[in-house]
Short mmCIF file of C-alpha atoms in Angstrom, two decimals:
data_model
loop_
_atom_site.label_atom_id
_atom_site.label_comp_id
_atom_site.label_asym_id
_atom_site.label_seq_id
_atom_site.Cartn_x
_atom_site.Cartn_y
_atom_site.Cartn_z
CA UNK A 1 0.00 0.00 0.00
CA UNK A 2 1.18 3.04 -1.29
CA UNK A 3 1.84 5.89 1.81
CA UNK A 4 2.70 9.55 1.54
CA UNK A 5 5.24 10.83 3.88
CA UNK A 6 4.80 14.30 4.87
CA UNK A 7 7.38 16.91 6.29
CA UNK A 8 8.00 20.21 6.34
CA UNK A 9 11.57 21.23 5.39
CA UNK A 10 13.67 24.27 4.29
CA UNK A 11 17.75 25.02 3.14
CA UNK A 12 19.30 27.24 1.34
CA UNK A 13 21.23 26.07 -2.09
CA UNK A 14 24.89 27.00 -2.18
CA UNK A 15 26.08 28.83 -4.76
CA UNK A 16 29.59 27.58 -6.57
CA UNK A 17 32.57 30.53 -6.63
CA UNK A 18 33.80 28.74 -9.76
CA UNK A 19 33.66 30.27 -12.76
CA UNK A 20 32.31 28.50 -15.70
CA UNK A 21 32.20 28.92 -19.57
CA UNK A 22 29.31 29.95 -21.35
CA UNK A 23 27.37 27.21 -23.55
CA UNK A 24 28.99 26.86 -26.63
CA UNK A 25 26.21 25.24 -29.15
CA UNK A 26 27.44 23.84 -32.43
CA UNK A 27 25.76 25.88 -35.57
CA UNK A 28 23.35 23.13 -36.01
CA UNK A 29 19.65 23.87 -38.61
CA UNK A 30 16.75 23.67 -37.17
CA UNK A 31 18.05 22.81 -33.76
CA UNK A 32 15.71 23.88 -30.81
CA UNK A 33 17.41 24.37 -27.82
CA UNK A 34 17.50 25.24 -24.01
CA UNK A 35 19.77 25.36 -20.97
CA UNK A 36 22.57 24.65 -22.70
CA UNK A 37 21.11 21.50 -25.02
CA UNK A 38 18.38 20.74 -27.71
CA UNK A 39 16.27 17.86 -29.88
CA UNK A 40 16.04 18.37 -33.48
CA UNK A 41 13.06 18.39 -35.27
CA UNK A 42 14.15 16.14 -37.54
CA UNK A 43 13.24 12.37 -36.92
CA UNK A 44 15.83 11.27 -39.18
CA UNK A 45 19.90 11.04 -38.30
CA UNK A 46 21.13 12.99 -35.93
CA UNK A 47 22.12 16.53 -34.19
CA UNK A 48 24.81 16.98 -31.78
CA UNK A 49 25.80 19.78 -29.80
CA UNK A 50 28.04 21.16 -27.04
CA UNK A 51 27.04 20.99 -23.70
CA UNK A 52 29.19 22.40 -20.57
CA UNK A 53 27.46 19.69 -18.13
CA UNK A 54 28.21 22.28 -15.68
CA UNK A 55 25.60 24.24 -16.77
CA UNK A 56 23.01 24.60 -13.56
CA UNK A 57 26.08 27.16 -11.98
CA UNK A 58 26.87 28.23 -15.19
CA UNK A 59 27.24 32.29 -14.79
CA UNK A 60 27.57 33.25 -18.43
CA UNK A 61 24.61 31.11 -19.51
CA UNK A 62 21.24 31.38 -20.76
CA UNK A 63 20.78 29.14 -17.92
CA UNK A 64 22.07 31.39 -14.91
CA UNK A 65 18.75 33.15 -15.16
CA UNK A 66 16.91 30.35 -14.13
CA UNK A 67 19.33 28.69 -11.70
CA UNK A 68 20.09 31.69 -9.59
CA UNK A 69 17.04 33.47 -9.63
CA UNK A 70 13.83 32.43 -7.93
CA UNK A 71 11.62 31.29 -10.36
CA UNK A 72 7.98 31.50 -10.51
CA UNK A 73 6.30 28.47 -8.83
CA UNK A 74 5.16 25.85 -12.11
CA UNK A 75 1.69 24.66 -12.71
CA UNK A 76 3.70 21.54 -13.55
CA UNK A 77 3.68 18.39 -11.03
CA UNK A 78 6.21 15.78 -12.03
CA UNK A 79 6.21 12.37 -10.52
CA UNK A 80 9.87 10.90 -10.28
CA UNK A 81 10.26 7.03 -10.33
CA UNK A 82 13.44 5.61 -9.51
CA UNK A 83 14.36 9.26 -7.79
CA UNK A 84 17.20 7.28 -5.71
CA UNK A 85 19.26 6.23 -8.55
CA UNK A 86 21.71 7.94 -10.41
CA UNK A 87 19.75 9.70 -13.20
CA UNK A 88 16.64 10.13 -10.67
CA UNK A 89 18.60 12.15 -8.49
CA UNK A 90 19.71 14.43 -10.74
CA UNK A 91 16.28 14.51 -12.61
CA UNK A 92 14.86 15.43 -9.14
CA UNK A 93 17.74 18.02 -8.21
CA UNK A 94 16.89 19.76 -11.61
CA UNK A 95 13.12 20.12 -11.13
CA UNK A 96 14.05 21.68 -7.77
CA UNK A 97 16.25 23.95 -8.86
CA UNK A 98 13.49 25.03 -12.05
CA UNK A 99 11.19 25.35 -8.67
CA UNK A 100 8.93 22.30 -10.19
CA UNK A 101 6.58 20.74 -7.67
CA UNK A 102 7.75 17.25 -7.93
CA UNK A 103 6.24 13.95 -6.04
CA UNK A 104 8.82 10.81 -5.62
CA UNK A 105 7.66 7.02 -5.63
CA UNK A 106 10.26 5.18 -3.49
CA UNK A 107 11.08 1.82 -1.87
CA UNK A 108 12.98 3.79 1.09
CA UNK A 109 11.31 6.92 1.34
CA UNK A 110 13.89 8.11 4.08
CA UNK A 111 16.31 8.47 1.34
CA UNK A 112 14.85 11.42 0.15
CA UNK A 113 15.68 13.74 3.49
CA UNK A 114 19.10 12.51 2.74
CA UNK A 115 18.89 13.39 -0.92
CA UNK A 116 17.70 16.40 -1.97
CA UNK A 117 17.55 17.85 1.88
CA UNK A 118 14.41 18.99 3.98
CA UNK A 119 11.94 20.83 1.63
CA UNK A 120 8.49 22.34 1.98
CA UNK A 121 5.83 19.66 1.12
CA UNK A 122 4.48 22.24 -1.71
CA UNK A 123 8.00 21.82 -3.49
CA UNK A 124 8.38 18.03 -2.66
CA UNK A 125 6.02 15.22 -1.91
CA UNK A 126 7.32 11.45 -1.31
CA UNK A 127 4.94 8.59 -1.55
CA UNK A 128 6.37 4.65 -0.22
CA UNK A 129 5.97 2.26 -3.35
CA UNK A 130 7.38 -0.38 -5.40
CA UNK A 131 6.48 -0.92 -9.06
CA UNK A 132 7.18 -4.20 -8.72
CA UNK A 133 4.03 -4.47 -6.55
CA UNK A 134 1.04 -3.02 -8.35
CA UNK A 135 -1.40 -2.88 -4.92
CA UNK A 136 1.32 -0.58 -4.29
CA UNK A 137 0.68 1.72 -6.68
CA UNK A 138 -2.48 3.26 -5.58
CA UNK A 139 -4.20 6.00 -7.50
CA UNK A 140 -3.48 8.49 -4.92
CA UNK A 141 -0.34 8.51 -5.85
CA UNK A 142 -1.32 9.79 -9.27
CA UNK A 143 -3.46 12.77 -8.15
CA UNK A 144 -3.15 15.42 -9.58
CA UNK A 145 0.13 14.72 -11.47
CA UNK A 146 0.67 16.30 -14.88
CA UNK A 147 4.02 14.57 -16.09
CA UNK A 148 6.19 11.49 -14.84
CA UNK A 149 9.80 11.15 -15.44
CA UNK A 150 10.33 7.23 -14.68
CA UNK A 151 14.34 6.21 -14.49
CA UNK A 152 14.12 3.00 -12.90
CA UNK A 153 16.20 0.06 -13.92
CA UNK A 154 18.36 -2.46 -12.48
CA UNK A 155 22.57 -3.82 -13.75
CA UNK A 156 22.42 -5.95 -16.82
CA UNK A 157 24.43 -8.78 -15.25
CA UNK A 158 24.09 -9.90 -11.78
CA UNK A 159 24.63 -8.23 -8.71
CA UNK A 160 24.31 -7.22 -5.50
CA UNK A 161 21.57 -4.73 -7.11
CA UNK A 162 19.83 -8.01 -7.80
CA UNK A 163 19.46 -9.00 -4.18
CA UNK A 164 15.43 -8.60 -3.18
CA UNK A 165 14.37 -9.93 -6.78
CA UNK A 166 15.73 -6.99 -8.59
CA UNK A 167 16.31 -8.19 -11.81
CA UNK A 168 16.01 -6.67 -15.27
CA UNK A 169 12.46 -8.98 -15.76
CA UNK A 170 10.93 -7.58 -12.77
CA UNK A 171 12.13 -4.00 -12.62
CA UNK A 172 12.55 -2.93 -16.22
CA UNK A 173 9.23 -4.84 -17.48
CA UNK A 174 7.02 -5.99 -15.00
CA UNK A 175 7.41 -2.58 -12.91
CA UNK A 176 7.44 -0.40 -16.01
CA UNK A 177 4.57 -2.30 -17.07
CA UNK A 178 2.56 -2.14 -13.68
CA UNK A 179 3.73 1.54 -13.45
CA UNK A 180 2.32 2.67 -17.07
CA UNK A 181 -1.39 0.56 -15.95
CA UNK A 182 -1.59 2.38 -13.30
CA UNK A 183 -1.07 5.85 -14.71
CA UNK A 184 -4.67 8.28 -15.04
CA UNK A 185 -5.31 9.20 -18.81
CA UNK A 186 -5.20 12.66 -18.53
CA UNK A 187 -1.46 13.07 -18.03
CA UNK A 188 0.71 15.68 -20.23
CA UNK A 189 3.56 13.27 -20.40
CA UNK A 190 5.66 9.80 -19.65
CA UNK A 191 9.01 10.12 -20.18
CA UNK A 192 10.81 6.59 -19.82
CA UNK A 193 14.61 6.19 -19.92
CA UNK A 194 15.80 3.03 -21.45
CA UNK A 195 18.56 2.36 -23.46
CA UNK A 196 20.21 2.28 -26.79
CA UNK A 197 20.35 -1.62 -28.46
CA UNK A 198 17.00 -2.52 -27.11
CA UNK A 199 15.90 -3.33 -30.82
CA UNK A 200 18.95 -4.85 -31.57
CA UNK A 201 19.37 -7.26 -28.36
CA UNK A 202 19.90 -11.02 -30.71
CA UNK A 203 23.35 -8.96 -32.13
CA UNK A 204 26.78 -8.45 -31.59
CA UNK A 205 27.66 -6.90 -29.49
CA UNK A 206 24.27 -6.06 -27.79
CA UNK A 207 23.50 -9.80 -27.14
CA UNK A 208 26.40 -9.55 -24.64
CA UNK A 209 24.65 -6.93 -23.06
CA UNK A 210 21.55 -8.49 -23.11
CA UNK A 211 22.68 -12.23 -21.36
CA UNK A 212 20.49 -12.19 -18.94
CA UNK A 213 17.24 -10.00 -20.34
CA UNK A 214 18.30 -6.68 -19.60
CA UNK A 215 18.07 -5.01 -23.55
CA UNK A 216 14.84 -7.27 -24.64
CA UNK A 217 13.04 -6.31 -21.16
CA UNK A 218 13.56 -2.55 -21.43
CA UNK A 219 12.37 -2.90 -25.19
CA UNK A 220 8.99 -4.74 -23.96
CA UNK A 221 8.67 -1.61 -21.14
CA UNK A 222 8.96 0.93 -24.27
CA UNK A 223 6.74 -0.87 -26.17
CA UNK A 224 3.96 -1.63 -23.67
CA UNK A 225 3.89 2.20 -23.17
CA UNK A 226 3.87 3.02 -26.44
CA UNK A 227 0.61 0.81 -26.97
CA UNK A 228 -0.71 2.20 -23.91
CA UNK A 229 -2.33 5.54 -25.44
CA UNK A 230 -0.38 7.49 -23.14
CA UNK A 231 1.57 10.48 -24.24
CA UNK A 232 4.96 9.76 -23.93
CA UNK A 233 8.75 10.76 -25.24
CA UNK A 234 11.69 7.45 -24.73
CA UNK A 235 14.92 8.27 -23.80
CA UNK A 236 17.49 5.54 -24.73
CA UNK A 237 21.09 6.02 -23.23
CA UNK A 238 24.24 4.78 -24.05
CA UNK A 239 26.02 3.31 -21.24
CA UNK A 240 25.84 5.51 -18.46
CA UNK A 241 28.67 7.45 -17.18
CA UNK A 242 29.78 10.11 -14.46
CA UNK A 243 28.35 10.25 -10.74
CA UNK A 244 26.18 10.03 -8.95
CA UNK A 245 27.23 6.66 -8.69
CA UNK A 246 26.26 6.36 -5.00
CA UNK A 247 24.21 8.78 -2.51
CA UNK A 248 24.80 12.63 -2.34
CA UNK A 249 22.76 15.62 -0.57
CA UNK A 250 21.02 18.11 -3.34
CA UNK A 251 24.38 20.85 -3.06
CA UNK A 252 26.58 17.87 -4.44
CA UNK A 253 24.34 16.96 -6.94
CA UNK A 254 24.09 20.63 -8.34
CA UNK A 255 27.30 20.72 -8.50
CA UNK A 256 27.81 17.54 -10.80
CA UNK A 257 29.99 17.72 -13.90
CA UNK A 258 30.82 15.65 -17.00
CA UNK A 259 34.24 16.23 -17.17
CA UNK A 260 35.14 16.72 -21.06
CA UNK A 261 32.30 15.12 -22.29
CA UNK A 262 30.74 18.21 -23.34
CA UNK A 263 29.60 17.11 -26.89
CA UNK A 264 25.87 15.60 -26.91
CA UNK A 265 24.46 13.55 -29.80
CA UNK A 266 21.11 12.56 -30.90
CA UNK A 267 19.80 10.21 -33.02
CA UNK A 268 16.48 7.91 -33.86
CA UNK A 269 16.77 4.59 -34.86
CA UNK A 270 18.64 2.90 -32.51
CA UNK A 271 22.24 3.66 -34.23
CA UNK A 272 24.02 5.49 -31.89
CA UNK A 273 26.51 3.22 -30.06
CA UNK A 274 28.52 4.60 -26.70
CA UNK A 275 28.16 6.12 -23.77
CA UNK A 276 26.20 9.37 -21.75
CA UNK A 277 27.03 11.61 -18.92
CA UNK A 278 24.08 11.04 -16.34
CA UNK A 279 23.75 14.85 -16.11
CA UNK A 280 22.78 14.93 -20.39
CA UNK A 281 20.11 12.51 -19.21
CA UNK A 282 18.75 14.06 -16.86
CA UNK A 283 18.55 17.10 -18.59
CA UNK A 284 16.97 15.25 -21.53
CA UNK A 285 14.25 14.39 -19.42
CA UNK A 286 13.35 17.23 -18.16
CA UNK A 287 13.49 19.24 -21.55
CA UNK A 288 10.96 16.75 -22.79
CA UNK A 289 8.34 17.47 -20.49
CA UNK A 290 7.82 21.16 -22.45
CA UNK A 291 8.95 20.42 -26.01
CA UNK A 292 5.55 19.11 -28.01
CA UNK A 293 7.50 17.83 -31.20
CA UNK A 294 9.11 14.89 -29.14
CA UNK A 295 6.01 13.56 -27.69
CA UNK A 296 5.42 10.03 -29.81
CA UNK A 297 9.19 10.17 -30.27
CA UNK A 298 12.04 7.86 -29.43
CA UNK A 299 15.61 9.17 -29.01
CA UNK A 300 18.85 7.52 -28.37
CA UNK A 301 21.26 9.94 -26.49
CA UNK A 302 25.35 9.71 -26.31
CA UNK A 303 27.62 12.37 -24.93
CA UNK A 304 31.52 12.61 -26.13
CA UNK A 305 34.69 14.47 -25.44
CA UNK A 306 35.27 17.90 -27.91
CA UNK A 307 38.43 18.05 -29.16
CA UNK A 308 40.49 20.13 -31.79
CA UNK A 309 38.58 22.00 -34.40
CA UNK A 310 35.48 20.79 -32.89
CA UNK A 311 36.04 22.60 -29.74
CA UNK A 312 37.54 25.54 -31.21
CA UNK A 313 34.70 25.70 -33.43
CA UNK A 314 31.99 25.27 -30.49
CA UNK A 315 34.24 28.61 -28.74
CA UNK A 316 33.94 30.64 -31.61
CA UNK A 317 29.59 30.00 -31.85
CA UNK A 318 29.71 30.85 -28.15
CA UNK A 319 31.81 34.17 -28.71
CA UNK A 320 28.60 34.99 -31.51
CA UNK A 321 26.01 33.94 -29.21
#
């Protein structure tokens, strides 16, 4: 049985001293784009971009006027599932930060004072759940929520993440499954993140990945949703890089960075092949909830290094922009 933990909570964000460039975009057509990255109306190939993952402190940034300013309070209210992993966190730190009323489904829902700190219960509401369990997922949960963000999932080969029946068959499908059923019609919104090679899980080298289910159970989450009416945008990630990798407290998480991986590509059709900084992700997610041309839409997500003319050419864009 689902139960909603209520507390009332209040700290102030820190602020980083560190000075950071401004977002350097690539000159890219028909490229829509905010905070610092963008989808392509295109469905066809794909875009890519520079990102400086640093960009919630950015001070040069289009960005910096929504991170350190107090926005207005959103008619938006997002329920986060799988807020206590490493793209949920940062998903959840985000909305904060963009002062989105956001409502967590968790397993432990005492790691969400540890998380994202104490916060006023009309900023953050955390409801005790499992997807795994559909009595759990009671349709109070649901009221009143306009968008979900779900970035559950489980390692692709066993592990101690497996302990508790944890596996990809129970978490990536049968949650994602009971999770979509139990979802009210009149939502804006799903966004599911899933993963890049789910359509190609029977070949090299994706049936590696996919040993023991992981690839062909996220693809039967995507497509159950799909089928399910619902409005919805899929986010498939290459393998996912950069922190968190373990618990932090909401100043740490803001203050996350992808090292050089600063270049973001996007693509349809299941082609790209690599890896993504959790942070891209994350933002991903949370751009989809407002742009109307992804909803329907699958993309696959990777995030590289910029290097040579590539950077130099990303420096000059940001000097014009």
């Amino acid at each position: 049985m689902a139960t909603k933990l209520s507390s009332t909570f209040g700290f102030p964000l820190e602020k980083s001293s560190k000075p950071f460039q401004r977002i350097s975009v690539l000159a890219l057509p028909r490229l829509i784009h905010c905070h610092g990255f963008g989808f392509s109306k295109k469905n066809s190939g794909f875009r890519g971009l520079s990102l400086n993952a640093e960009v919630i402190q950015s001070t040069n940034s289009e960005t910096t006027h929504h991170s350190q300013t107090t926005l207005p309070s959103s008619s938006k209210l997002v329920l986060v599932v799988g807020a206590s992993g490493g793209v949920g966190q940062l998903v959840v730190a985000y909305l904060l930060k963009r002062n989105i009323k956001s409502r967590l489904l968790l397993r432990d829902p005492e790691k969400a004072t540890s998380l994202f700190g104490n916060q006023d219960e009309d900023k953050l509401q955390v409801f005790n759940g499992d997807t795994r369990n559909p009595a759990d997922l009671d349709p109070s949960i649901f009221e009143g929520v306009t968008h979900v963000i779900c970035c559950t999932g489980t390692t692709a080969f066993p592990s101690k993440r497996w302990d508790g029946d944890n596996s990809p068959e129970r978490v990536d499908w049968e949650g994602v499954r009971n999770l979509v059923s139990a979802l009210p019609s009149s939502l804006k919104r799903v966004i599911l993140v899933s993963s890049v090679g789910v359509t190609k899980f029977n070949e090299l080298p994706w049936s590696i990945m996919n040993l023991f289910g992981v690839l062909k159970y996220k693809k039967k989450g995507e497509d159950f949703l799909r089928d399910s009416g619902l409005p919805f945008t899929i986010i498939r990630a290459g393998r996912l890089t950069d922190g968190p990798y373990t618990s932090y407290d909401l100043n740490t998480l803001l203050k996350a960075t992808a090292g050089q991986r600063r270049a973001v590509l996007i693509g349809q059709g299941d082609k790209l092949v690599g890896e993504v900084s959790r942070l891209v992700v994350a933002e991903a997610c949370i751009q989809a909830l407002d742009i109307e041309f992804t909803e329907g839409k699958i993309y696959e997500i990777n995030s590289v290094e910029v290097r040579g003319r590539s950077r130099n050419r990303s420096r000059k864009v940001a000097r014009a922009i």
